[in-house]
């Protein structure tokens, strides 16, 4: 994992304990990424555990550039096992899980509303600048 992806995962940790589904979590993460101008695509579809054949539908996650993903909810439904993805990751590092989905349009939410919706966890999310953003600043 790159340093920036490590920093991103650490920055998202305040959201990890929210007791919300993947749709809600994706909305929150997407709004945080958008505030920072970080390119991403939200997805809705399903995720499958190829070992147990368990599937979670609907399931949402965030895709970043170069194939990186963000998912803080998959283990909630398929099991808290190390070979299932969690956080910021490359899907190829987790062959046990299979994602399939289509683009999801996420509404822009007011920061105040996001703070209320997340019991103020949103105010603790401090996303890092990407290398491209830091060079442009």
PDB file of C-alpha atoms in Angstrom:
ATOM      1  CA  UNK A   1       0.000   0.000   0.000  1.00  0.00           C
ATOM      2  CA  UNK A   2       1.276   3.476  -0.796  1.00  0.00           C
ATOM      3  CA  UNK A   3       1.850   6.003   1.972  1.00  0.00           C
ATOM      4  CA  UNK A   4      -1.077   8.076   0.705  1.00  0.00           C
ATOM      5  CA  UNK A   5      -3.445   5.088   0.794  1.00  0.00           C
ATOM      6  CA  UNK A   6      -2.237   4.276   4.331  1.00  0.00           C
ATOM      7  CA  UNK A   7      -2.936   7.872   5.373  1.00  0.00           C
ATOM      8  CA  UNK A   8      -6.358   7.757   3.737  1.00  0.00           C
ATOM      9  CA  UNK A   9      -7.271   4.573   5.591  1.00  0.00           C
ATOM     10  CA  UNK A  10      -6.157   6.068   8.916  1.00  0.00           C
ATOM     11  CA  UNK A  11      -8.129   9.245   8.190  1.00  0.00           C
ATOM     12  CA  UNK A  12     -11.301   7.197   7.647  1.00  0.00           C
ATOM     13  CA  UNK A  13     -10.979   5.270  10.936  1.00  0.00           C
ATOM     14  CA  UNK A  14     -13.335   7.615  12.839  1.00  0.00           C
ATOM     15  CA  UNK A  15     -16.147   6.324  10.574  1.00  0.00           C
ATOM     16  CA  UNK A  16     -15.398   2.659  11.149  1.00  0.00           C
ATOM     17  CA  UNK A  17     -17.544   2.259  14.272  1.00  0.00           C
ATOM     18  CA  UNK A  18     -20.641   3.921  12.816  1.00  0.00           C
ATOM     19  CA  UNK A  19     -23.491   1.462  12.945  1.00  0.00           C
ATOM     20  CA  UNK A  20     -24.720   2.119   9.412  1.00  0.00           C
ATOM     21  CA  UNK A  21     -25.145   0.132   6.214  1.00  0.00           C
ATOM     22  CA  UNK A  22     -22.864   0.295   3.181  1.00  0.00           C
ATOM     23  CA  UNK A  23     -25.091   2.776   1.316  1.00  0.00           C
ATOM     24  CA  UNK A  24     -24.976   5.311   4.137  1.00  0.00           C
ATOM     25  CA  UNK A  25     -21.237   4.754   4.659  1.00  0.00           C
ATOM     26  CA  UNK A  26     -20.569   5.269   0.948  1.00  0.00           C
ATOM     27  CA  UNK A  27     -22.500   8.554   1.024  1.00  0.00           C
ATOM     28  CA  UNK A  28     -20.398   9.804   3.944  1.00  0.00           C
ATOM     29  CA  UNK A  29     -17.049   8.719   2.440  1.00  0.00           C
ATOM     30  CA  UNK A  30     -17.936  10.105  -0.989  1.00  0.00           C
ATOM     31  CA  UNK A  31     -18.789  13.498   0.451  1.00  0.00           C
ATOM     32  CA  UNK A  32     -15.476  13.589   2.350  1.00  0.00           C
ATOM     33  CA  UNK A  33     -13.548  12.684  -0.819  1.00  0.00           C
ATOM     34  CA  UNK A  34     -15.471  15.271  -2.853  1.00  0.00           C
ATOM     35  CA  UNK A  35     -14.665  18.002  -0.317  1.00  0.00           C
ATOM     36  CA  UNK A  36     -10.980  17.286  -0.932  1.00  0.00           C
ATOM     37  CA  UNK A  37     -11.414  17.042  -4.702  1.00  0.00           C
ATOM     38  CA  UNK A  38     -10.315  13.397  -4.720  1.00  0.00           C
ATOM     39  CA  UNK A  39     -11.521  11.605  -7.839  1.00  0.00           C
ATOM     40  CA  UNK A  40     -13.644   8.540  -7.060  1.00  0.00           C
ATOM     41  CA  UNK A  41     -16.630   6.544  -8.267  1.00  0.00           C
ATOM     42  CA  UNK A  42     -19.277   5.116  -5.965  1.00  0.00           C
ATOM     43  CA  UNK A  43     -20.662   1.692  -6.803  1.00  0.00           C
ATOM     44  CA  UNK A  44     -23.791  -0.258  -5.935  1.00  0.00           C
ATOM     45  CA  UNK A  45     -24.262  -3.942  -6.564  1.00  0.00           C
ATOM     46  CA  UNK A  46     -23.174  -6.943  -4.568  1.00  0.00           C
ATOM     47  CA  UNK A  47     -20.150  -8.467  -2.917  1.00  0.00           C
ATOM     48  CA  UNK A  48     -19.660 -12.202  -2.665  1.00  0.00           C
ATOM     49  CA  UNK A  49     -17.484 -14.358  -0.443  1.00  0.00           C
ATOM     50  CA  UNK A  50     -16.226 -16.954  -2.935  1.00  0.00           C
ATOM     51  CA  UNK A  51     -15.381 -19.363  -0.114  1.00  0.00           C
ATOM     52  CA  UNK A  52     -18.710 -19.424   1.750  1.00  0.00           C
ATOM     53  CA  UNK A  53     -20.819 -18.294  -1.250  1.00  0.00           C
ATOM     54  CA  UNK A  54     -22.457 -15.695   1.009  1.00  0.00           C
ATOM     55  CA  UNK A  55     -23.524 -12.524  -0.797  1.00  0.00           C
ATOM     56  CA  UNK A  56     -24.498  -9.111   0.482  1.00  0.00           C
ATOM     57  CA  UNK A  57     -27.039  -7.263  -1.679  1.00  0.00           C
ATOM     58  CA  UNK A  58     -27.287  -4.369  -2.093  1.00  0.00           C
ATOM     59  CA  UNK A  59     -23.727  -3.467  -1.266  1.00  0.00           C
ATOM     60  CA  UNK A  60     -21.956  -0.164  -1.911  1.00  0.00           C
ATOM     61  CA  UNK A  61     -18.288   0.777  -1.993  1.00  0.00           C
ATOM     62  CA  UNK A  62     -16.007   3.472  -3.372  1.00  0.00           C
ATOM     63  CA  UNK A  63     -13.509   3.028  -6.190  1.00  0.00           C
ATOM     64  CA  UNK A  64     -10.448   5.257  -6.457  1.00  0.00           C
ATOM     65  CA  UNK A  65      -7.958   5.687  -9.272  1.00  0.00           C
ATOM     66  CA  UNK A  66      -5.608   2.828 -10.180  1.00  0.00           C
ATOM     67  CA  UNK A  67      -8.058   0.188  -8.986  1.00  0.00           C
ATOM     68  CA  UNK A  68      -8.043   1.044  -5.272  1.00  0.00           C
ATOM     69  CA  UNK A  69     -11.263   0.582  -3.281  1.00  0.00           C
ATOM     70  CA  UNK A  70     -12.701   1.743   0.011  1.00  0.00           C
ATOM     71  CA  UNK A  71     -15.107  -0.524   1.885  1.00  0.00           C
ATOM     72  CA  UNK A  72     -15.690  -0.289   5.623  1.00  0.00           C
ATOM     73  CA  UNK A  73     -18.760  -2.543   5.694  1.00  0.00           C
ATOM     74  CA  UNK A  74     -18.088  -5.840   3.910  1.00  0.00           C
ATOM     75  CA  UNK A  75     -16.825  -7.661   7.009  1.00  0.00           C
ATOM     76  CA  UNK A  76     -19.949  -6.569   8.874  1.00  0.00           C
ATOM     77  CA  UNK A  77     -21.966  -8.849   6.589  1.00  0.00           C
ATOM     78  CA  UNK A  78     -19.570 -11.561   5.416  1.00  0.00           C
ATOM     79  CA  UNK A  79     -17.450 -12.051   8.538  1.00  0.00           C
ATOM     80  CA  UNK A  80     -14.540 -10.383  10.271  1.00  0.00           C
ATOM     81  CA  UNK A  81     -11.795 -12.395   8.624  1.00  0.00           C
ATOM     82  CA  UNK A  82      -8.402 -11.130   7.488  1.00  0.00           C
ATOM     83  CA  UNK A  83      -8.773 -12.480   3.958  1.00  0.00           C
ATOM     84  CA  UNK A  84     -11.872 -10.329   3.351  1.00  0.00           C
ATOM     85  CA  UNK A  85     -11.178  -6.696   2.399  1.00  0.00           C
ATOM     86  CA  UNK A  86     -11.647  -3.800   4.781  1.00  0.00           C
ATOM     87  CA  UNK A  87     -10.525  -0.192   4.592  1.00  0.00           C
ATOM     88  CA  UNK A  88      -8.515   1.024   1.593  1.00  0.00           C
ATOM     89  CA  UNK A  89      -7.286  -1.836  -0.570  1.00  0.00           C
ATOM     90  CA  UNK A  90      -6.576  -3.330  -3.966  1.00  0.00           C
ATOM     91  CA  UNK A  91      -9.260  -5.959  -4.747  1.00  0.00           C
ATOM     92  CA  UNK A  92      -6.592  -8.205  -6.295  1.00  0.00           C
ATOM     93  CA  UNK A  93      -5.113  -8.572  -2.793  1.00  0.00           C
ATOM     94  CA  UNK A  94      -8.363 -10.232  -1.670  1.00  0.00           C
ATOM     95  CA  UNK A  95      -9.273 -12.930  -4.199  1.00  0.00           C
ATOM     96  CA  UNK A  96     -11.791 -14.415  -1.761  1.00  0.00           C
ATOM     97  CA  UNK A  97     -14.128 -11.444  -2.345  1.00  0.00           C
ATOM     98  CA  UNK A  98     -15.807 -10.578  -5.612  1.00  0.00           C
ATOM     99  CA  UNK A  99     -17.446  -7.214  -6.260  1.00  0.00           C
ATOM    100  CA  UNK A 100     -19.906  -6.557  -9.050  1.00  0.00           C
ATOM    101  CA  UNK A 101     -21.752  -3.293  -9.473  1.00  0.00           C
ATOM    102  CA  UNK A 102     -22.657  -0.213 -11.396  1.00  0.00           C
ATOM    103  CA  UNK A 103     -22.177   3.513 -10.819  1.00  0.00           C
ATOM    104  CA  UNK A 104     -24.078   5.091  -7.945  1.00  0.00           C
ATOM    105  CA  UNK A 105     -24.876   8.794  -7.935  1.00  0.00           C
ATOM    106  CA  UNK A 106     -24.329  10.155  -4.427  1.00  0.00           C
ATOM    107  CA  UNK A 107     -25.981  13.371  -3.280  1.00  0.00           C
ATOM    108  CA  UNK A 108     -23.832  16.234  -2.009  1.00  0.00           C
ATOM    109  CA  UNK A 109     -24.647  16.672   1.649  1.00  0.00           C
ATOM    110  CA  UNK A 110     -24.076  19.718   3.848  1.00  0.00           C
ATOM    111  CA  UNK A 111     -21.121  19.334   6.249  1.00  0.00           C
ATOM    112  CA  UNK A 112     -23.371  20.188   9.200  1.00  0.00           C
ATOM    113  CA  UNK A 113     -25.782  17.430   8.197  1.00  0.00           C
ATOM    114  CA  UNK A 114     -22.881  14.972   7.808  1.00  0.00           C
ATOM    115  CA  UNK A 115     -21.681  15.793  11.311  1.00  0.00           C
ATOM    116  CA  UNK A 116     -25.153  15.212  12.730  1.00  0.00           C
ATOM    117  CA  UNK A 117     -25.661  12.007  10.702  1.00  0.00           C
ATOM    118  CA  UNK A 118     -22.357  10.575  11.978  1.00  0.00           C
ATOM    119  CA  UNK A 119     -22.654  11.669  15.602  1.00  0.00           C
ATOM    120  CA  UNK A 120     -19.826  14.156  14.846  1.00  0.00           C
ATOM    121  CA  UNK A 121     -17.418  11.428  13.618  1.00  0.00           C
ATOM    122  CA  UNK A 122     -17.331  13.290  10.286  1.00  0.00           C
ATOM    123  CA  UNK A 123     -15.544  16.241  11.908  1.00  0.00           C
ATOM    124  CA  UNK A 124     -12.693  13.868  12.894  1.00  0.00           C
ATOM    125  CA  UNK A 125     -12.075  12.769   9.282  1.00  0.00           C
ATOM    126  CA  UNK A 126      -9.018  14.645   8.014  1.00  0.00           C
ATOM    127  CA  UNK A 127      -8.219  13.320   4.559  1.00  0.00           C
ATOM    128  CA  UNK A 128      -4.654  13.654   3.232  1.00  0.00           C
ATOM    129  CA  UNK A 129      -3.790  15.590   0.110  1.00  0.00           C
ATOM    130  CA  UNK A 130      -2.879  13.356  -2.793  1.00  0.00           C
ATOM    131  CA  UNK A 131       0.528  13.851  -4.433  1.00  0.00           C
ATOM    132  CA  UNK A 132      -1.105  15.621  -7.407  1.00  0.00           C
ATOM    133  CA  UNK A 133      -3.095  17.927  -5.159  1.00  0.00           C
ATOM    134  CA  UNK A 134      -0.067  18.808  -3.015  1.00  0.00           C
ATOM    135  CA  UNK A 135       1.966  19.687  -6.121  1.00  0.00           C
ATOM    136  CA  UNK A 136      -0.831  21.913  -7.427  1.00  0.00           C
ATOM    137  CA  UNK A 137      -1.293  23.723  -4.101  1.00  0.00           C
TER     138      UNK A 137
END
